[in-house]
Structure formats: C-alpha cells, structure tokens
mmCIF file of N, CA, C and O in Angstrom:
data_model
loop_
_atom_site.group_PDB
_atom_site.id
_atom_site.type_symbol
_atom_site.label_atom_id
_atom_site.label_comp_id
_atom_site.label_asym_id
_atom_site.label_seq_id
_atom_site.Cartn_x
_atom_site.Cartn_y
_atom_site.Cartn_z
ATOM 1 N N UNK H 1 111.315 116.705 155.142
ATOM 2 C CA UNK H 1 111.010 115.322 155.478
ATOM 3 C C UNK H 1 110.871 114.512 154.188
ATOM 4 O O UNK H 1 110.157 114.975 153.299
ATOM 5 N N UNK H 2 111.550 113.230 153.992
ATOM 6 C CA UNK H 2 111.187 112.391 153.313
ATOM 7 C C UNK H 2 110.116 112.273 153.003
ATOM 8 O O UNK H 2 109.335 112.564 153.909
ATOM 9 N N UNK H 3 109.385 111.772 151.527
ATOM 10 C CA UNK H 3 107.875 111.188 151.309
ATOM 11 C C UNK H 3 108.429 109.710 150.591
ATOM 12 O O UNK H 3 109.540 109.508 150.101
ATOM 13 N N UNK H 4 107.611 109.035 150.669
ATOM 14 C CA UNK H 4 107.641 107.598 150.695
ATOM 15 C C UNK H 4 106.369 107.499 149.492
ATOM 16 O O UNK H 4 105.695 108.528 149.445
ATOM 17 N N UNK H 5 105.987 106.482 148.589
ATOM 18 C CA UNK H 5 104.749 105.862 147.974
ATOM 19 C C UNK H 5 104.537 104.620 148.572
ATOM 20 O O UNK H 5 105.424 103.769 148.507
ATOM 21 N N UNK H 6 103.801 104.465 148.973
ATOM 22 C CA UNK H 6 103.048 103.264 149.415
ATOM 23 C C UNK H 6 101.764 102.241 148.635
ATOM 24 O O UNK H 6 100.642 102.625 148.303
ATOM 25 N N UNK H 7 102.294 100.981 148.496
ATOM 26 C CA UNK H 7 101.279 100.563 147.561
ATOM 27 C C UNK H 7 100.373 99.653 147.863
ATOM 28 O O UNK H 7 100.913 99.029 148.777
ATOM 29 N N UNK H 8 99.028 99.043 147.618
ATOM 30 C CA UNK H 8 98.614 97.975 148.106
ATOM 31 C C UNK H 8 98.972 96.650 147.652
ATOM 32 O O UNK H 8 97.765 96.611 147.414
ATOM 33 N N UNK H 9 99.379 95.637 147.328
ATOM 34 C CA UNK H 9 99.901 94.865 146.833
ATOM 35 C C UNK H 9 99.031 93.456 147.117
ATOM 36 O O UNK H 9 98.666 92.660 146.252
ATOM 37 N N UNK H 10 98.858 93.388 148.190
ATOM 38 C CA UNK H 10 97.957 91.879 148.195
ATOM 39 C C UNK H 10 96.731 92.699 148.805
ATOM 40 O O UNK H 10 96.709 93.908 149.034
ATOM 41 N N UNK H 11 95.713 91.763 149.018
ATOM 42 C CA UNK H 11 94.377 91.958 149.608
ATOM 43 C C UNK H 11 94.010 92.019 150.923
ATOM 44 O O UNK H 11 94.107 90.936 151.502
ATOM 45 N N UNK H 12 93.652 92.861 151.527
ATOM 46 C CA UNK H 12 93.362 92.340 153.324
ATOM 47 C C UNK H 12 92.255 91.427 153.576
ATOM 48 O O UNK H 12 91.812 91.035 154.655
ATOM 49 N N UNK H 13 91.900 91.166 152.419
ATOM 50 C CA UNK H 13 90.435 89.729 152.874
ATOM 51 C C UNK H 13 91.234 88.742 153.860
ATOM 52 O O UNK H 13 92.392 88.414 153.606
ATOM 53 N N UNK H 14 90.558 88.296 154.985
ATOM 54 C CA UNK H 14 90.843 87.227 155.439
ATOM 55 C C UNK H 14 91.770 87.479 156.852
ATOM 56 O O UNK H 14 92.149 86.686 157.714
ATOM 57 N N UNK H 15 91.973 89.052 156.677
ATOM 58 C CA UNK H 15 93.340 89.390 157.929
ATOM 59 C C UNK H 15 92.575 90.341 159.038
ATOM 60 O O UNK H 15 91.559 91.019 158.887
ATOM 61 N N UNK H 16 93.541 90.133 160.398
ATOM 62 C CA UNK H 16 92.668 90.931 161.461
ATOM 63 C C UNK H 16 92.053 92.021 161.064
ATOM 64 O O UNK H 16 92.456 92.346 159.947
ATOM 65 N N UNK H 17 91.180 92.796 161.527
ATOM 66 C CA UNK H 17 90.414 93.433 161.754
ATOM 67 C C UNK H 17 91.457 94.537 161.862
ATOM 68 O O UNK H 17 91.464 95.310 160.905
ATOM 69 N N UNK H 18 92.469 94.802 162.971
ATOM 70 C CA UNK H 18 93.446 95.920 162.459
ATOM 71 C C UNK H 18 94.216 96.106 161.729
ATOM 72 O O UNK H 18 94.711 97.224 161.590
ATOM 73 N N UNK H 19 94.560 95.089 161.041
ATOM 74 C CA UNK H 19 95.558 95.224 159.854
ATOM 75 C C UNK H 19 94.891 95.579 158.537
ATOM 76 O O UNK H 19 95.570 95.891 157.558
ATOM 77 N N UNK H 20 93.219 95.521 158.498
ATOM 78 C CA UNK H 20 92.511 96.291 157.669
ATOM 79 C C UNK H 20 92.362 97.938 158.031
ATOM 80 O O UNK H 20 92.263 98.849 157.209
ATOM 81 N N UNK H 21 92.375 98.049 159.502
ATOM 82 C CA UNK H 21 91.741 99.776 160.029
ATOM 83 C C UNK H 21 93.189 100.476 159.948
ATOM 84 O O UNK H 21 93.178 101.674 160.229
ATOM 85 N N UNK H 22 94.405 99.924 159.616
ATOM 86 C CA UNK H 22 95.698 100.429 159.299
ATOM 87 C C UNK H 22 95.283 100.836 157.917
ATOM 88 O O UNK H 22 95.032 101.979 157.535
ATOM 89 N N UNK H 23 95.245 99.571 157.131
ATOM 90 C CA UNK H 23 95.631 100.320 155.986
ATOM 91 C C UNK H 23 94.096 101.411 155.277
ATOM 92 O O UNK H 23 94.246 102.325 154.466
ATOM 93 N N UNK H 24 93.302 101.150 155.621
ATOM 94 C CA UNK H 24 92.275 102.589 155.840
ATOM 95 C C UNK H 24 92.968 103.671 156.452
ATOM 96 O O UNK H 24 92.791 104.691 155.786
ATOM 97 N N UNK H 25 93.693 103.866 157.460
ATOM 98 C CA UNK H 25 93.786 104.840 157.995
ATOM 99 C C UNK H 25 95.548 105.463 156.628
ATOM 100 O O UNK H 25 96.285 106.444 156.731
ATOM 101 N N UNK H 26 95.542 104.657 155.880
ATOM 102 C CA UNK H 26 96.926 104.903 155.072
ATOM 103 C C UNK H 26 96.518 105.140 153.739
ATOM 104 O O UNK H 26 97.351 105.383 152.864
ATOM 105 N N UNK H 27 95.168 105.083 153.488
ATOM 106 C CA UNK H 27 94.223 105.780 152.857
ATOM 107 C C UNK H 27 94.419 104.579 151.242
ATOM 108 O O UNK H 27 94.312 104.943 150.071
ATOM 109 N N UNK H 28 94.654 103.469 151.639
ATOM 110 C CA UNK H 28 94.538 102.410 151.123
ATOM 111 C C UNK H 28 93.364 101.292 150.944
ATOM 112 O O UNK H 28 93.334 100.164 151.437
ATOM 113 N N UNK H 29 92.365 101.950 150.061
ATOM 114 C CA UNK H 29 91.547 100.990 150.104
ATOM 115 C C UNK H 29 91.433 99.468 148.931
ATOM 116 O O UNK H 29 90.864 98.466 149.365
ATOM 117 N N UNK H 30 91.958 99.461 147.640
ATOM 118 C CA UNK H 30 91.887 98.745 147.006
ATOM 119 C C UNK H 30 92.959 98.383 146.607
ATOM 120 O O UNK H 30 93.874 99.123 146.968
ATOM 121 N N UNK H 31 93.390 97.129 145.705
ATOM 122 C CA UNK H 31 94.770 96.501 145.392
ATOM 123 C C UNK H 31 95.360 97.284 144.587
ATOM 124 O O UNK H 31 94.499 97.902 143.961
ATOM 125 N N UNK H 32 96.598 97.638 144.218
ATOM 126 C CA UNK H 32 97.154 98.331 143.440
ATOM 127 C C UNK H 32 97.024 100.040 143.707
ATOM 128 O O UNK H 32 97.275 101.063 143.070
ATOM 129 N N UNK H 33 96.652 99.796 144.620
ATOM 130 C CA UNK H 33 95.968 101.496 145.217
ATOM 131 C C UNK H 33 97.593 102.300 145.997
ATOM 132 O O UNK H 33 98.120 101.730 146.952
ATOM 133 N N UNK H 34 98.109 103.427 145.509
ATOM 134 C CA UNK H 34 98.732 104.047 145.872
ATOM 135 C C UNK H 34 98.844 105.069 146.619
ATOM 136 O O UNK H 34 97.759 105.650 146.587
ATOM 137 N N UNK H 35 99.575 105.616 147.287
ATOM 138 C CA UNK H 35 99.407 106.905 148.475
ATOM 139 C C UNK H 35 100.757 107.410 148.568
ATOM 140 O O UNK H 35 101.697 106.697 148.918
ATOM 141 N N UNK H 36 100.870 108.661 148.251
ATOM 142 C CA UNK H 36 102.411 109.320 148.400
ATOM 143 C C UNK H 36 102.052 110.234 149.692
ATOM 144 O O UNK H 36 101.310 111.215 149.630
ATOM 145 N N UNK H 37 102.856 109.645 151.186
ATOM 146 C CA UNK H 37 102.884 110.509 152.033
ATOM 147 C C UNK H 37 104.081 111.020 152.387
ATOM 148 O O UNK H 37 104.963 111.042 151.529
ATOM 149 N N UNK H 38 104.348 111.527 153.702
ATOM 150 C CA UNK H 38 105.564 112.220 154.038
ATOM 151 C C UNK H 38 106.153 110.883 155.355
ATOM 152 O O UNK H 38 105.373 110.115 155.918
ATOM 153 N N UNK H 39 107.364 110.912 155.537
ATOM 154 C CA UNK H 39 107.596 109.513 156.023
ATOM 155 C C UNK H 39 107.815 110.101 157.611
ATOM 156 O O UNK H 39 108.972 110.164 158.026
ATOM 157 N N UNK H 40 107.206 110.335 158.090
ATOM 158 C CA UNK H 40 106.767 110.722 159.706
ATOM 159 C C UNK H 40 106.956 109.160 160.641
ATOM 160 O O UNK H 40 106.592 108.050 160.250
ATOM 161 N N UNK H 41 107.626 109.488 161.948
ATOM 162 C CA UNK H 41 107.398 107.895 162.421
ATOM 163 C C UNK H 41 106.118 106.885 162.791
ATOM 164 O O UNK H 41 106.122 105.756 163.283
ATOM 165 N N UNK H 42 104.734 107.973 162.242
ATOM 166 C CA UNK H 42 104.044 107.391 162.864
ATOM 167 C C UNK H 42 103.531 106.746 161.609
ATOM 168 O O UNK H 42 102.932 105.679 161.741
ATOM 169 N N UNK H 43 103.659 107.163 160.625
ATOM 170 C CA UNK H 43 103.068 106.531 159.148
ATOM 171 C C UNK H 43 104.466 105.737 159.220
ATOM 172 O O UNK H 43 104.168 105.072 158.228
ATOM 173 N N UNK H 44 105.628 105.287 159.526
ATOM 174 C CA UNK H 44 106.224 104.185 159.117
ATOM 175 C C UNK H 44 105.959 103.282 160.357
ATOM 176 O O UNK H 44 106.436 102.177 160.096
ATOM 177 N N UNK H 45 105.474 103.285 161.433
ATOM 178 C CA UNK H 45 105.022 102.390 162.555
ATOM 179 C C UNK H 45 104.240 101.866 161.966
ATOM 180 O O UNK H 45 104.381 100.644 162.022
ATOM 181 N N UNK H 46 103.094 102.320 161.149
ATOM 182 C CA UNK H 46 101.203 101.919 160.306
ATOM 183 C C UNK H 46 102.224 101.031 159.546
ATOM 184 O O UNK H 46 102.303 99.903 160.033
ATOM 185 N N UNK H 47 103.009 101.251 158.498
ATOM 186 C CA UNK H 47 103.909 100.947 157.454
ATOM 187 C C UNK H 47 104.215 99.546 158.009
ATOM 188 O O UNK H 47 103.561 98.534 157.755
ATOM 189 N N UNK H 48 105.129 99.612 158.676
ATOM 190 C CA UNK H 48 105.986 98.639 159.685
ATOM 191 C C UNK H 48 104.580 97.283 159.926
ATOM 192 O O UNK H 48 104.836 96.166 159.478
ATOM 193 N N UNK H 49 103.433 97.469 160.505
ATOM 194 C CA UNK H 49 102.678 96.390 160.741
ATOM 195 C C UNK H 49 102.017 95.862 159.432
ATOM 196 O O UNK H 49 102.063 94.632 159.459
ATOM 197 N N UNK H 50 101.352 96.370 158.169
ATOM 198 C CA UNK H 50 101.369 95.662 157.157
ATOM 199 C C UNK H 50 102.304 95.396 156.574
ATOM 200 O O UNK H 50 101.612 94.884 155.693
ATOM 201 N N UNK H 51 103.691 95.193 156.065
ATOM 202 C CA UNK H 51 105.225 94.951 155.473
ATOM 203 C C UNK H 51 104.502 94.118 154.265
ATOM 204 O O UNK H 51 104.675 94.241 153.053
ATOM 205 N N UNK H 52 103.508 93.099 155.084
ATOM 206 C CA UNK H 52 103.311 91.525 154.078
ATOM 207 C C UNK H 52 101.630 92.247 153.030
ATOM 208 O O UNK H 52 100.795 91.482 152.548
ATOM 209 N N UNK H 53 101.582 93.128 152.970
ATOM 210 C CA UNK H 53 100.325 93.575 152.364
ATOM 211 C C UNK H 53 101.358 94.750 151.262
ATOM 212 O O UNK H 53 101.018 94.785 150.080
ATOM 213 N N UNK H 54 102.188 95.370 151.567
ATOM 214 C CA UNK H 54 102.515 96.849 150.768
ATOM 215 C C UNK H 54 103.572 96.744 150.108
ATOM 216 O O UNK H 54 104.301 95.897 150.624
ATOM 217 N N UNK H 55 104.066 97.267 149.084
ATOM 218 C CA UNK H 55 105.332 97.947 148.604
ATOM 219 C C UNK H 55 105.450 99.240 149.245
ATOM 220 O O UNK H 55 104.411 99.814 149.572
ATOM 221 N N UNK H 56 106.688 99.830 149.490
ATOM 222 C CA UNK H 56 107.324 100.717 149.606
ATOM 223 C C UNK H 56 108.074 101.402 149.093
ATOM 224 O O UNK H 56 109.173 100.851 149.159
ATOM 225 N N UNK H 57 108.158 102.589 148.453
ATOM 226 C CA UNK H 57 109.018 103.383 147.571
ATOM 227 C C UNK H 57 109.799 104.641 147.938
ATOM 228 O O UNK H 57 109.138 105.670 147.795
ATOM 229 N N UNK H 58 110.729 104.764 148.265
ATOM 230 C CA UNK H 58 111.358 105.993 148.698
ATOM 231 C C UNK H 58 111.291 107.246 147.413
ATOM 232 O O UNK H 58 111.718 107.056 146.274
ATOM 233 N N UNK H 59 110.819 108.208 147.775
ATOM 234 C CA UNK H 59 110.503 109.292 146.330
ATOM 235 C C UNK H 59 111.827 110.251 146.410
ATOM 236 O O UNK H 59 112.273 110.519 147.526
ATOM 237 N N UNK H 60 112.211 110.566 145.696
ATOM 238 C CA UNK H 60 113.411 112.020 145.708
ATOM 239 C C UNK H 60 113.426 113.238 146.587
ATOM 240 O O UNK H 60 114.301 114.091 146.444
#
C-alpha cells in the first residue's frame, strides 16, 4: 500500500468542530505538524474533508 505525508498547513482556529476531530484523529495537532501514514481509503476520505487545511505528499 501506498504511504502518503500529510501536513498541517493552516490552523483549525475558527473551523467546525469536525474538521478539528478529523485532523486529531490524523494525528495532527499543530501547524507545520507532519504524519507519514499508509494511504487506506479511509485516511484519504479524513484527507479528502480538510484539502483547505493540509498538504499532501505521495512518498516512494
């Protein structure tokens, strides 16, 4: 399976309430904060609803 890096890029101050308990659950808590997972459909569904909060990196 693919792994992906995922980054935090802007701040969730100010945004719903689930678009913060996403990116907790993506183990994203602070800006610039990174996470290398495996790209499963259910971590790119989580992925898919912040787009406007993350970078995305496809790894080798």
């Amino acid at each position: 399976m693919k792994k992906i890096k995922i980054t935090l890029v802007k701040s969730p101050i100010d945004r719903p309430e689930r678009q913060k308990l996403t990116l907790q659950a993506l183990g994203l808590n602070k800006t610039n904060a990174s996470k290398e997972v495996e790209a499963t459909p259910q971590i790119l569904g989580m992925v898919r609803k912040v787009t406007h909060l993350v970078k995305v990196e496809e790894l080798a």
